[in-house]
Coordinates of C-alpha atoms in Angstrom, one line a residue:
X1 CA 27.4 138.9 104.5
X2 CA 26.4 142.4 102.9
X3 CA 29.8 141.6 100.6
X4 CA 28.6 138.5 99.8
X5 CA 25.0 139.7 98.9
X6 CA 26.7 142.5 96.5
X7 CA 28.8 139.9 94.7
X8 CA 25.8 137.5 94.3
X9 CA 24.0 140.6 92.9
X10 CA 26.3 141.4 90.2
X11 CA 26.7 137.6 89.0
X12 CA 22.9 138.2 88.7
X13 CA 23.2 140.6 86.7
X14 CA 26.2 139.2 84.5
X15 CA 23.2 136.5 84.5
X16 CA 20.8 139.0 82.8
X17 CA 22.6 140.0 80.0
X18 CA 23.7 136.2 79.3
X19 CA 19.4 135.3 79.4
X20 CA 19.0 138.2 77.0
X21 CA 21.6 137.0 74.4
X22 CA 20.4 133.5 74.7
X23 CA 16.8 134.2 74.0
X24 CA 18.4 136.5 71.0
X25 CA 20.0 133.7 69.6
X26 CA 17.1 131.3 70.5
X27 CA 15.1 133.7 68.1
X28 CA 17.7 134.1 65.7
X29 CA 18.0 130.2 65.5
X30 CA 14.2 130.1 65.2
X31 CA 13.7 132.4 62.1
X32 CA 16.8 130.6 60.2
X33 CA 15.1 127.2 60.8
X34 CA 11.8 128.7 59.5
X35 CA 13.7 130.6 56.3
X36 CA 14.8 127.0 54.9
X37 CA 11.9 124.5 55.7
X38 CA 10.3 125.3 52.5
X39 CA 6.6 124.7 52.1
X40 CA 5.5 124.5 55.8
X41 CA 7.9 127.8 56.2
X42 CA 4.8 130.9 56.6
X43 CA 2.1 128.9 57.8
X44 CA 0.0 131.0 60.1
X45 CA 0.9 130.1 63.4
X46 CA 4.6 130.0 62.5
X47 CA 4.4 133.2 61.2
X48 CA 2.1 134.7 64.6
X49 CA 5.1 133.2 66.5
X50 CA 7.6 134.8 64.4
X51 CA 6.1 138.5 64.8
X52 CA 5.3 137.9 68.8
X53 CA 8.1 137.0 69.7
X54 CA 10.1 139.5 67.3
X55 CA 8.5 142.1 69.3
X56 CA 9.4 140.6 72.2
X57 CA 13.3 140.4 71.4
X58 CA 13.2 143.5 69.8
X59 CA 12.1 145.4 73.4
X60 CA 14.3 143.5 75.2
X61 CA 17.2 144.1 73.3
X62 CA 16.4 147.7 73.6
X63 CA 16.1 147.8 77.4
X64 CA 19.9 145.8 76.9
X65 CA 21.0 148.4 75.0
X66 CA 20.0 151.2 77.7
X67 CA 21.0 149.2 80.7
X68 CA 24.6 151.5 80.6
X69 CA 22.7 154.6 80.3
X70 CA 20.5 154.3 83.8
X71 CA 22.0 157.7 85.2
X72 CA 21.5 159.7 82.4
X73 CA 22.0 163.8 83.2
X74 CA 19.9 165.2 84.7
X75 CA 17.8 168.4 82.6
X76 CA 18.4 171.9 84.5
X77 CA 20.9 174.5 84.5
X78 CA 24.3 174.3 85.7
X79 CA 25.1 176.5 88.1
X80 CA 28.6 178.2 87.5
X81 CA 31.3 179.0 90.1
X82 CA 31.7 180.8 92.7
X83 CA 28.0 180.6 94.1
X84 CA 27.0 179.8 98.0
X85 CA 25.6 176.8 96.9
X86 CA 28.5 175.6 96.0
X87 CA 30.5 176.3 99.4
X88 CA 27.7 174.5 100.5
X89 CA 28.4 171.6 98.7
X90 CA 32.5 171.8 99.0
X91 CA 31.9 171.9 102.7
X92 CA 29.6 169.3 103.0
X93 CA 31.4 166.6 100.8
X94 CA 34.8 167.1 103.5
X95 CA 32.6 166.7 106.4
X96 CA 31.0 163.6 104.6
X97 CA 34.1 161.8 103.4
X98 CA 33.9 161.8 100.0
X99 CA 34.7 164.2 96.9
X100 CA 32.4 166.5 96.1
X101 CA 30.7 166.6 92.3
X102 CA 31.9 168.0 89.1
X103 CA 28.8 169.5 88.6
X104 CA 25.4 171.2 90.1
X105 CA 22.6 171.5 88.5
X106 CA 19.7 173.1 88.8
X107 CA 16.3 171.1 88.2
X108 CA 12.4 171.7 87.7
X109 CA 12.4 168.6 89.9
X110 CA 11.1 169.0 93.5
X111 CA 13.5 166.5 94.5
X112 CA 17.8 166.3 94.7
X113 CA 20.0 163.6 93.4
X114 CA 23.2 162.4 92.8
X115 CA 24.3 160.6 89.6
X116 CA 27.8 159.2 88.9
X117 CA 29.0 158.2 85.4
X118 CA 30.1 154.2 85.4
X119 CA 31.5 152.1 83.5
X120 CA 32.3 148.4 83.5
X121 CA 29.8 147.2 85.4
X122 CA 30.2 149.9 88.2
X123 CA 33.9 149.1 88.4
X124 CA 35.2 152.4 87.1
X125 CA 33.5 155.4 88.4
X126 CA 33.0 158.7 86.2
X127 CA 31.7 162.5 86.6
X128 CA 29.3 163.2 89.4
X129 CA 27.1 165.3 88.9
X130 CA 24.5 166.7 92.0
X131 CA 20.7 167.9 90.6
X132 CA 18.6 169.9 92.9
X133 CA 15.4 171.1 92.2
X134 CA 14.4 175.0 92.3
X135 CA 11.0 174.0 93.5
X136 CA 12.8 172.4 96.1
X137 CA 14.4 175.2 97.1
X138 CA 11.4 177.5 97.2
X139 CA 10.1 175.1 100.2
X140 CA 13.1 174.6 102.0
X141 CA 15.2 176.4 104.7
X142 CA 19.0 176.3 104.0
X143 CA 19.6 174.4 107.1
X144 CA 17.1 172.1 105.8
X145 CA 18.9 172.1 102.5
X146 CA 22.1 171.4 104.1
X147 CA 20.5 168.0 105.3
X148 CA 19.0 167.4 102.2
X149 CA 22.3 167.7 100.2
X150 CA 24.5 166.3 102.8
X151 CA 22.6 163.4 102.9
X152 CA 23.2 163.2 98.5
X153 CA 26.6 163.1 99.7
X154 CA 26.6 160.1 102.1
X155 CA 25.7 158.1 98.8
X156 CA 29.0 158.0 98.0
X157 CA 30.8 158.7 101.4
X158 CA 32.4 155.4 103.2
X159 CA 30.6 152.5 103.1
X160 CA 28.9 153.3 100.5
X161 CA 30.6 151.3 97.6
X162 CA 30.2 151.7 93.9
X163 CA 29.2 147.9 94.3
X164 CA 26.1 149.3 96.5
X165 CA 25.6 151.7 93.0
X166 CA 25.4 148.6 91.3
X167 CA 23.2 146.2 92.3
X168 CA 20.7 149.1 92.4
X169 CA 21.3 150.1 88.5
X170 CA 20.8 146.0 88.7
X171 CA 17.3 146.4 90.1
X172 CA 16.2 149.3 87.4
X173 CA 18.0 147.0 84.8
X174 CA 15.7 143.9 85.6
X175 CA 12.2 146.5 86.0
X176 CA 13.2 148.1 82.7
X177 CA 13.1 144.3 80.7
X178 CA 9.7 143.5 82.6
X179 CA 8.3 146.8 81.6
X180 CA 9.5 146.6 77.7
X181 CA 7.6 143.0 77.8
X182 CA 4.7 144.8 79.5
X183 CA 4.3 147.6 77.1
X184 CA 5.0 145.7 73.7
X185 CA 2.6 142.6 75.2
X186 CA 0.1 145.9 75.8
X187 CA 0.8 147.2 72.0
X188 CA -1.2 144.4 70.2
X189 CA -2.8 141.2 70.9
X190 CA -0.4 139.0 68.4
X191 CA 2.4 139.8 71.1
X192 CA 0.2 139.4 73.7
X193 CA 0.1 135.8 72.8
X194 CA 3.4 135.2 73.0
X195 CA 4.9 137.3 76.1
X196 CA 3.9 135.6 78.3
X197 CA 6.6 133.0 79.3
X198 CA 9.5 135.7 78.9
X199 CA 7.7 138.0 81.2
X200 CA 7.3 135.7 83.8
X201 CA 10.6 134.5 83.4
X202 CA 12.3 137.6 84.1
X203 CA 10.2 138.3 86.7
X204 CA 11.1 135.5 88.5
X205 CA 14.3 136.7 87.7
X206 CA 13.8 139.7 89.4
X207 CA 12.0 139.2 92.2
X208 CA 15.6 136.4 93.2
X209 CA 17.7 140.0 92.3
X210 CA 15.5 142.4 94.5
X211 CA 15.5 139.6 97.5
X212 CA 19.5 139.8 97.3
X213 CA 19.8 144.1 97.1
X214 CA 16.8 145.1 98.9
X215 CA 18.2 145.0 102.3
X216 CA 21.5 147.0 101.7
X217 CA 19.6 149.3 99.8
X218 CA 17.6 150.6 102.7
X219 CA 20.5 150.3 104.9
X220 CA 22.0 152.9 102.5
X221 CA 19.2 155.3 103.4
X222 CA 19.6 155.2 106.8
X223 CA 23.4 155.6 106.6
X224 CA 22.8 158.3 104.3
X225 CA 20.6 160.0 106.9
X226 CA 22.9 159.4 109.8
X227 CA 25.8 161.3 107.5
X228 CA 22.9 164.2 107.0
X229 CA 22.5 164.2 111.2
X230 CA 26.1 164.2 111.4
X231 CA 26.4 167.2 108.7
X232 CA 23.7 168.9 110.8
X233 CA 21.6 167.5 113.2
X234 CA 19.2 164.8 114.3
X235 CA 16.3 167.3 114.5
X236 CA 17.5 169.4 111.5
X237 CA 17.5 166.2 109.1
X238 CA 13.9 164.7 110.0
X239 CA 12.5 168.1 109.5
X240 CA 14.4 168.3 106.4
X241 CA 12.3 165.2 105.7
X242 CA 8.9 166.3 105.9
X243 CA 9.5 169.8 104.3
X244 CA 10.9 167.8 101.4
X245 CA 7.7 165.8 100.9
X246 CA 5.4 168.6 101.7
X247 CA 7.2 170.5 99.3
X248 CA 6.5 167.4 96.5
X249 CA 3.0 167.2 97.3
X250 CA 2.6 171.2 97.1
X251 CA 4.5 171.1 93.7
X252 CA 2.3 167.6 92.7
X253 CA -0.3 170.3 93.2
X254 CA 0.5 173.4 91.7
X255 CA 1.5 171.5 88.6
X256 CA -2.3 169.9 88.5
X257 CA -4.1 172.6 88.8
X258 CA -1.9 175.7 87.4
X259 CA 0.9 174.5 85.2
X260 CA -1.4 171.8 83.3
X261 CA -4.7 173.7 82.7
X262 CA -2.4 176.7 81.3
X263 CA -2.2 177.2 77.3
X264 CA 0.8 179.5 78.5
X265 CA 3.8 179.2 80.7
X266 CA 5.5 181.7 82.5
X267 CA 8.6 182.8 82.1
X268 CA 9.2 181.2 85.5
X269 CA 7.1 178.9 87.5
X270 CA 9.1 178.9 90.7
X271 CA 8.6 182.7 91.9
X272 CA 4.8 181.4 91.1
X273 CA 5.0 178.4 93.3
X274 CA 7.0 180.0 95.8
X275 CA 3.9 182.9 96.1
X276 CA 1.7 180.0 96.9
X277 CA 3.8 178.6 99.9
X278 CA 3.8 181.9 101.1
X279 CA 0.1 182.2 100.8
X280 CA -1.2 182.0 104.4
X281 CA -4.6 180.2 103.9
X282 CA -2.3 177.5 101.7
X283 CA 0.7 177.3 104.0
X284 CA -1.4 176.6 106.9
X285 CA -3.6 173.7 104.7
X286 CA -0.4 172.1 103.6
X287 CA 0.7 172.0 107.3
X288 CA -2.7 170.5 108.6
X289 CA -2.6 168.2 105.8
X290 CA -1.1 164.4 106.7
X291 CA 2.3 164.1 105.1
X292 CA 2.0 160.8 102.2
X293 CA 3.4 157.5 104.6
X294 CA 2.6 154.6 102.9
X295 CA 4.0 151.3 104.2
X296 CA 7.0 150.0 101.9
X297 CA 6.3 146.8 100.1
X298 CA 9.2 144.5 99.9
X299 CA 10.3 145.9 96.8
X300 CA 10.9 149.4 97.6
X301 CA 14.9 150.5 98.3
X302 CA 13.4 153.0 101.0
X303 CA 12.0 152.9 104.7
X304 CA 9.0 154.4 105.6
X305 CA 9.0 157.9 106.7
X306 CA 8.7 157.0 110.1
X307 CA 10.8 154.6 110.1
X308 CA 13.8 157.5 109.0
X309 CA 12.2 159.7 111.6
X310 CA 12.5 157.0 114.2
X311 CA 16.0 156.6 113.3
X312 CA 17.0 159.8 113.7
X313 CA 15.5 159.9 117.0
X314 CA 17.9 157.6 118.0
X315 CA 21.0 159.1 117.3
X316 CA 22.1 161.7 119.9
X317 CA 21.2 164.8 119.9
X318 CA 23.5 167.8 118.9
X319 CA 22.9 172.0 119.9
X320 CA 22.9 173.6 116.1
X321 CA 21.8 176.9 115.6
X322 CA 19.3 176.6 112.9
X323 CA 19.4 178.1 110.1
X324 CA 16.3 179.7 109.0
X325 CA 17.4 181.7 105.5
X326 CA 15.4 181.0 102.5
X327 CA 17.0 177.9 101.2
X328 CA 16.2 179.9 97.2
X329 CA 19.1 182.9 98.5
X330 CA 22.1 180.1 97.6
X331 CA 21.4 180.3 94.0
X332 CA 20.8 183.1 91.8
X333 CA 18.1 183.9 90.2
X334 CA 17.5 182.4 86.5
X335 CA 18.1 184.2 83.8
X336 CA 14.1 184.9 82.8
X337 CA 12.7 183.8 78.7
X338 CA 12.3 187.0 77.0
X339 CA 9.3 186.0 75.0
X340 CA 7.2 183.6 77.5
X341 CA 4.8 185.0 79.7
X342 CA 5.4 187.1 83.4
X343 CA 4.6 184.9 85.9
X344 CA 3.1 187.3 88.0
X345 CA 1.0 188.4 84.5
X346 CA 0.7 184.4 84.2
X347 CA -0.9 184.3 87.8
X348 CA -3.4 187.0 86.5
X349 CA -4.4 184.8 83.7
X350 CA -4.7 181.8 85.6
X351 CA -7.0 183.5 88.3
X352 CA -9.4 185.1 85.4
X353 CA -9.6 181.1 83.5
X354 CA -11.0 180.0 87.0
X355 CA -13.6 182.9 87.2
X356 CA -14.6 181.9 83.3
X357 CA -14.9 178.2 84.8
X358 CA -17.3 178.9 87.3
X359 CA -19.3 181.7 85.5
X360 CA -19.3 179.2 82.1
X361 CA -22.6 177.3 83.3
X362 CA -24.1 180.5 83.9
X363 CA -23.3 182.0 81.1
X364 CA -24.5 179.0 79.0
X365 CA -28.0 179.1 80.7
X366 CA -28.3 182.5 80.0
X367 CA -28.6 182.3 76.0
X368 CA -26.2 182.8 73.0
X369 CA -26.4 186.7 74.2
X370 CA -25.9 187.0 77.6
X371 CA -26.2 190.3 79.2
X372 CA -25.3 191.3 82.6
X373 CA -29.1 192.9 82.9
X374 CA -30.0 189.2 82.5
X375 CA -28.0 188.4 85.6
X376 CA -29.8 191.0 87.7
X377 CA -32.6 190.5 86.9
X378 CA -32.4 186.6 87.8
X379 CA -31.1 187.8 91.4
X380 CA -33.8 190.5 91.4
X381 CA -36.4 187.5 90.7
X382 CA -35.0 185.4 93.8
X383 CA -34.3 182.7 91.5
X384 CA -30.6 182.3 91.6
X385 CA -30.6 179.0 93.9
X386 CA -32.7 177.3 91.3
X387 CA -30.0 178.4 88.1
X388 CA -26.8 179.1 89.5
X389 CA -24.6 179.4 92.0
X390 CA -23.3 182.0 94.5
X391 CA -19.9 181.6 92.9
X392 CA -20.9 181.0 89.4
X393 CA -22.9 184.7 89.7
X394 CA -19.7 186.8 91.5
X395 CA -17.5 185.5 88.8
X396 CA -20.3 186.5 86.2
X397 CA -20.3 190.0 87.6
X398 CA -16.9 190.0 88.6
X399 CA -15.3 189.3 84.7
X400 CA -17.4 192.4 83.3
X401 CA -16.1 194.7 86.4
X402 CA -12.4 193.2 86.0
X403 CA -13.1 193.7 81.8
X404 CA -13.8 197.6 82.7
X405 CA -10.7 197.6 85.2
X406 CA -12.5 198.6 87.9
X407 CA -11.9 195.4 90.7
X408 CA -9.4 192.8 89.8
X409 CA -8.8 188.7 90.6
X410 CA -6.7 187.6 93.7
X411 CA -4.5 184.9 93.3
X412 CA -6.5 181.8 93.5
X413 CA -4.3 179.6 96.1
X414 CA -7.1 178.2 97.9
X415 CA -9.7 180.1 96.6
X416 CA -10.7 183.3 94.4
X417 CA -11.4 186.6 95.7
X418 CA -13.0 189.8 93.8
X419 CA -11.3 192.9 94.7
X420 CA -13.8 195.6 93.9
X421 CA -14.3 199.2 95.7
X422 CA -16.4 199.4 98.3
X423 CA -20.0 200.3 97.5
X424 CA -20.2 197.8 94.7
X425 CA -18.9 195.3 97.0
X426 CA -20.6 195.8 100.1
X427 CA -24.0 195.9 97.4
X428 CA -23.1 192.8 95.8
X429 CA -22.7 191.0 99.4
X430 CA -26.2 192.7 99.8
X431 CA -27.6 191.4 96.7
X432 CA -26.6 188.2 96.7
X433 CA -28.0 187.6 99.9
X434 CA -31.5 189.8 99.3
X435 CA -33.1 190.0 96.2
X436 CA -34.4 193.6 96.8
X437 CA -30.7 194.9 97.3
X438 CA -30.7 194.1 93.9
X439 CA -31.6 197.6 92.9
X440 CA -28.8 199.3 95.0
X441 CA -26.5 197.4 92.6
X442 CA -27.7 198.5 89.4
X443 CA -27.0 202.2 90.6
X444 CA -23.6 201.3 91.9
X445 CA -22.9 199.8 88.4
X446 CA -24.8 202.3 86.6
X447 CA -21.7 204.2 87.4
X448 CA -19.2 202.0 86.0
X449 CA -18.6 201.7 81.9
X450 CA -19.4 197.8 81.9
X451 CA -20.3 195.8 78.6
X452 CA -23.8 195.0 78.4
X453 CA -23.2 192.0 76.9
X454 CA -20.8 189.4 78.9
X455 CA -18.1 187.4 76.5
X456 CA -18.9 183.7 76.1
X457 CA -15.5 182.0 77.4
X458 CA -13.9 180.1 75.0
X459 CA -13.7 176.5 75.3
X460 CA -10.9 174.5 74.1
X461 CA -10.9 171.9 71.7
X462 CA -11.1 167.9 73.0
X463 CA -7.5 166.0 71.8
X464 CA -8.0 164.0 68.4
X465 CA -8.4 160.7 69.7
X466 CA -5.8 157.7 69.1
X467 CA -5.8 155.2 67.2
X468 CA -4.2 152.8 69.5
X469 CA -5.6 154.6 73.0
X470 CA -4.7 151.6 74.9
X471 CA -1.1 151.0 73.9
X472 CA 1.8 153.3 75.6
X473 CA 2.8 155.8 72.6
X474 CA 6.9 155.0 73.3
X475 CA 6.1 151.5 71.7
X476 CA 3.6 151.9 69.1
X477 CA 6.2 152.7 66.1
X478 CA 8.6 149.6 66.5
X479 CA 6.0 147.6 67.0
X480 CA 4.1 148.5 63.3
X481 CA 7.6 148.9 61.4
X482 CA 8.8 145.7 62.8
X483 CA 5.3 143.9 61.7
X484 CA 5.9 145.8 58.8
X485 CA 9.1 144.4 57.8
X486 CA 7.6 140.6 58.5
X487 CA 4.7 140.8 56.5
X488 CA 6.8 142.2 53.9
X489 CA 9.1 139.7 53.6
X490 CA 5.9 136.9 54.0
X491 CA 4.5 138.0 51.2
X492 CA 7.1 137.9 49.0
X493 CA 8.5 134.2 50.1
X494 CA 5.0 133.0 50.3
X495 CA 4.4 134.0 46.4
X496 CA 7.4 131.9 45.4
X497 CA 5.6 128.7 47.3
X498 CA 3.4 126.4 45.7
X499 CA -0.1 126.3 46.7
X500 CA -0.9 124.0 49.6
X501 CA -4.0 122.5 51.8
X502 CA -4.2 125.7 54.6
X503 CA -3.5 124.7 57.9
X504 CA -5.7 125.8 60.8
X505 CA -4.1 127.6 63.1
X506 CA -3.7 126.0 66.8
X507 CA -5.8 128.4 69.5
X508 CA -3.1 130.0 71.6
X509 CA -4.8 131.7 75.4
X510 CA -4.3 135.5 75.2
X511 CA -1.7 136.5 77.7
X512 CA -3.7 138.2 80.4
X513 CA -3.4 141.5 80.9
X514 CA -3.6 141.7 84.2
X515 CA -0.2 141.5 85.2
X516 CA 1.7 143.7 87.5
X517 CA 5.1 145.5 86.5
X518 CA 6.4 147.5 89.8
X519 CA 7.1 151.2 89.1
X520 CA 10.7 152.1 88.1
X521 CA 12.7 153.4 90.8
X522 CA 14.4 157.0 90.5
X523 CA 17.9 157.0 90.8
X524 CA 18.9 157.5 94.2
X525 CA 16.4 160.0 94.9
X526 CA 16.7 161.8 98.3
X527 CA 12.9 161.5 99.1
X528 CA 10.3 159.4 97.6
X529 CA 7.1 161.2 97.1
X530 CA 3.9 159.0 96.5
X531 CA 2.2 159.8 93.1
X532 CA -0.8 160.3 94.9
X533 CA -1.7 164.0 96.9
X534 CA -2.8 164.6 100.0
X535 CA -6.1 165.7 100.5
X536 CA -5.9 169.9 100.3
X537 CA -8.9 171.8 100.5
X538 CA -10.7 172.4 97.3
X539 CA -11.1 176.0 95.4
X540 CA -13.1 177.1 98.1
X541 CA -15.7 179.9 95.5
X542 CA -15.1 183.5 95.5
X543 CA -15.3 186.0 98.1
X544 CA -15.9 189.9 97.6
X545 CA -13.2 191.9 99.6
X546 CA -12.1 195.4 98.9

């Protein structure tokens, strides 16, 4: 039956190119019968119908064009012989059954993969080539990692046909025409008009393909996991499982609020991210937080997470030592960029532009010339709670003592601390809490050469704003040259028409916009992290240690 399914499948997709080229020539017939009726030949609506469905054509002749180019490969490094990686990988592929890849290489993806070269259809097979991600690494044991990559492997081991490899590039084939109709149907409203029809066509289209390939392709990921617990063990492979998505949402997260916010990036953001893991206040809010299981919808090629985890219960179990290395020790380190930033001087900076966010309000209420006796004197006068915050006034007082290099900015994980010595600590605590310890502060800074006048932090300047903010920015450009090129050519046949009575355009409905397109899916990605994040604890203010 599954045979019979895969052959179905790729007659679909022989089926797919066939409906492109037919609504090609359809089009193509169209604007040749339009050309050489003369008068009637750039009426309005004719010419509306012309452009909207141009567009149309145009995008799905594109996506045509890139169906052969699904796997592209993948960014990163490649990781040279002789490494332990690779004896990883060469030992893993024999136990497995299949040959191992012509290449590694090294990703900024917290994720692993496999991609194969094919040709024909899928009926000739090409270079393999295995990604893994560094972040990856950083949050993974190398028994851990062994599941991980054997079960990369089992993709391609027995039973798992490049006919299996096809109906899936089938399935990203088929989402890749609905979402070029979607995105030049979002680009301008005379396409709107007219997409319609061709996207619901090829959705139906799709949704007959996905109910064909759906089922073997979550078969796949259990047989792929059953060659991981086979590589290693049961329990080895579901805990490979849940590192691998914690690890996702923690790199979801340290991309949002470090990588993102930065103006500057470090030389290397993986020795960052791994400090983070290690971090025991984050590690142990990571591991309290509830790993992202939402149920699959019909679409999706893989099983829930507990349904993988259930699985692998199943299968018997096996007495593996574990092994409890750093997953990061198999590669070497990357050669570092000379002239970015070092991360752990990147770190630094990222912990002082969180202490200029929470003092900014502060600083803002206090004037165009704040001074630090200003600050005082509002704790002196009790009337902090009603201005600022406890936060907002440590990180006030803690940028001029970190300016005069006398306390310095932990790193801000889960939340910022102020290093400072101890008497001007122990009196900030003091003063912060008791307006008269106010006074004991001003001696203990009266001993330190602080600025009287606190720097303003710099804001930075809002993004110009679009022109077309609502239309994705891949298909803005053939959309205005090909309306380009049509009103071009209008205007010059129209001037060698006579005059003639206008014709009122017939009301077309707009194509609504509320239809749904179902997220591409990565190419056999190892595990599928949700694009939202678990709930982690927020920046949780500043504390004064020393």
């Amino acid at each position: 039956m599954a045979v019979v399914r895969g052959l179905i499948a790729v007659a679909l997709l022989v089926g797919f190119y066939l409906l492109v080229i037919v609504l090609v020539l359809v089009y193509a017939a169209l604007v040749v019968g339009v050309l050489i009726t003369g008068q009637v030949a750039f009426q309005p609506t004719v010419l509306l119908a012309m452009i909207g469905l141009g567009v149309v054509v145009l995008a799905l002749v594109r996506s045509l064009v890139r169906v052969s180019d699904l796997a592209p490969e993948p960014d990163g490094e490649e990781l040279a012989r002789p490494a332990p990686l690779w004896e990883l990988v060469d030992e893993l592929a024999g136990l497995v059954g299949t040959r191992a890849p012509d290449a590694i290489r090294l990703t900024m993806d917290a994720n692993a993969a496999v991609v194969e070269e094919i040709r024909l259809l899928g009926l000739v097979g090409g270079a393999r080539t295995l990604a893994v991600g560094r972040p990856l690494l950083a949050g993974l044991t190398a028994g851990e990692l062994r599941a991980v990559i054997a079960h990369e492997l089992g993709h391609y081991a027995r039973g798992h046909t490049r006919l299996a490899a096809l109906t899936y590039r089938g399935s990203v084939a088929l989402a890749r025409a609905r979402l070029a109709i979607a995105e030049a149907a979002g680009a301008d409203r005379i396409t709107r008009m007219y997409a319609g029809l061709p996207f619901r066509l090829f959705s139906a289209y799709a949704w007959i393909y996905d109910r064909m390939t759906v089922g073997p392709r979550r078969r796949q990921e259990l047989a792929a996991d059953a060659a991981a617990a086979r590589a290693t063990d049961p329990g080895t492979t579901a805990g490979a499982l849940r590192s691998a998505v914690r690890t996702g949402v923690a790199w979801a997260d340290f991309e949002a609020r470090f990588l993102a916010p930065a103006s500057t990036r470090p030389d290397d953001p993986v020795p960052a991210f791994a400090a983070m893991l290690a971090d025991p206040d984050y590690r142990d809010a990571l591991a309290a937080a509830e790993l992202p299981d939402p149920e699959p919808t019909w679409r999706d090629s893989h099983p829930s997470l507990r349904a993988r985890v259930a699985a692998l219960a199943r299968l018997p179990a096996r007495a593996v030592e574990p092994d409890r290395r750093p997953a990061a020790d198999l590669v070497p380190p990357p050669v570092a960029r000379t002239r970015a930033q070092p991360w752990r001087d990147w770190v630094d900076a990222a912990s002082a532009r969180i202490a200029d966010e929470l003092a900014a309000p502060l600083v803002t209420a206090l004037g165009p010339e704040p001074t630090l006796a200003a600050v005082l004197d509002l704790l002196e006068s009790g009337g902090r709670d009603r201005i600022a915050t406890r936060a907002a006034v440590t990180a006030v007082i803690g940028r001029a003592l970190v300016d005069a290099g006398v306390a310095a900015w932990s790193a801000p994980w889960t939340r910022l601390r102020l290093i400072a010595p101890d008497p001007i600590a122990d009196r900030l605590d003091a003063a912060l809490e008791d307006p008269s310890a106010v006074r004991g502060l001003r001696a203990a800074l009266s001993t330190v050469d602080i600025d009287a006048v606190l720097a303003v932090p710099e804001r930075e300047k809002p993004p110009r704003r679009s022109l077309f903010p609502d239309a994705p920015e891949a298909s803005i450009m053939p959309v205005v040259w090909f309306v380009a090129v049509v009103a071009v050519v209008a205007v010059l046949v129209s001037l060698s028409q006579e005059d003639d009575e206008p014709v009122v355009p017939v009301h077309r409905p707009v194509f609504p916009t509320t239809y749904y397109v179902p997220p591409l899916p990565p190419y056999q990605p190892t595990y599928r992290v949700p694009t939202f994040d678990i709930p982690l604890p927020p920046l949780g203010g500043i504390v004064v240690t020393r």
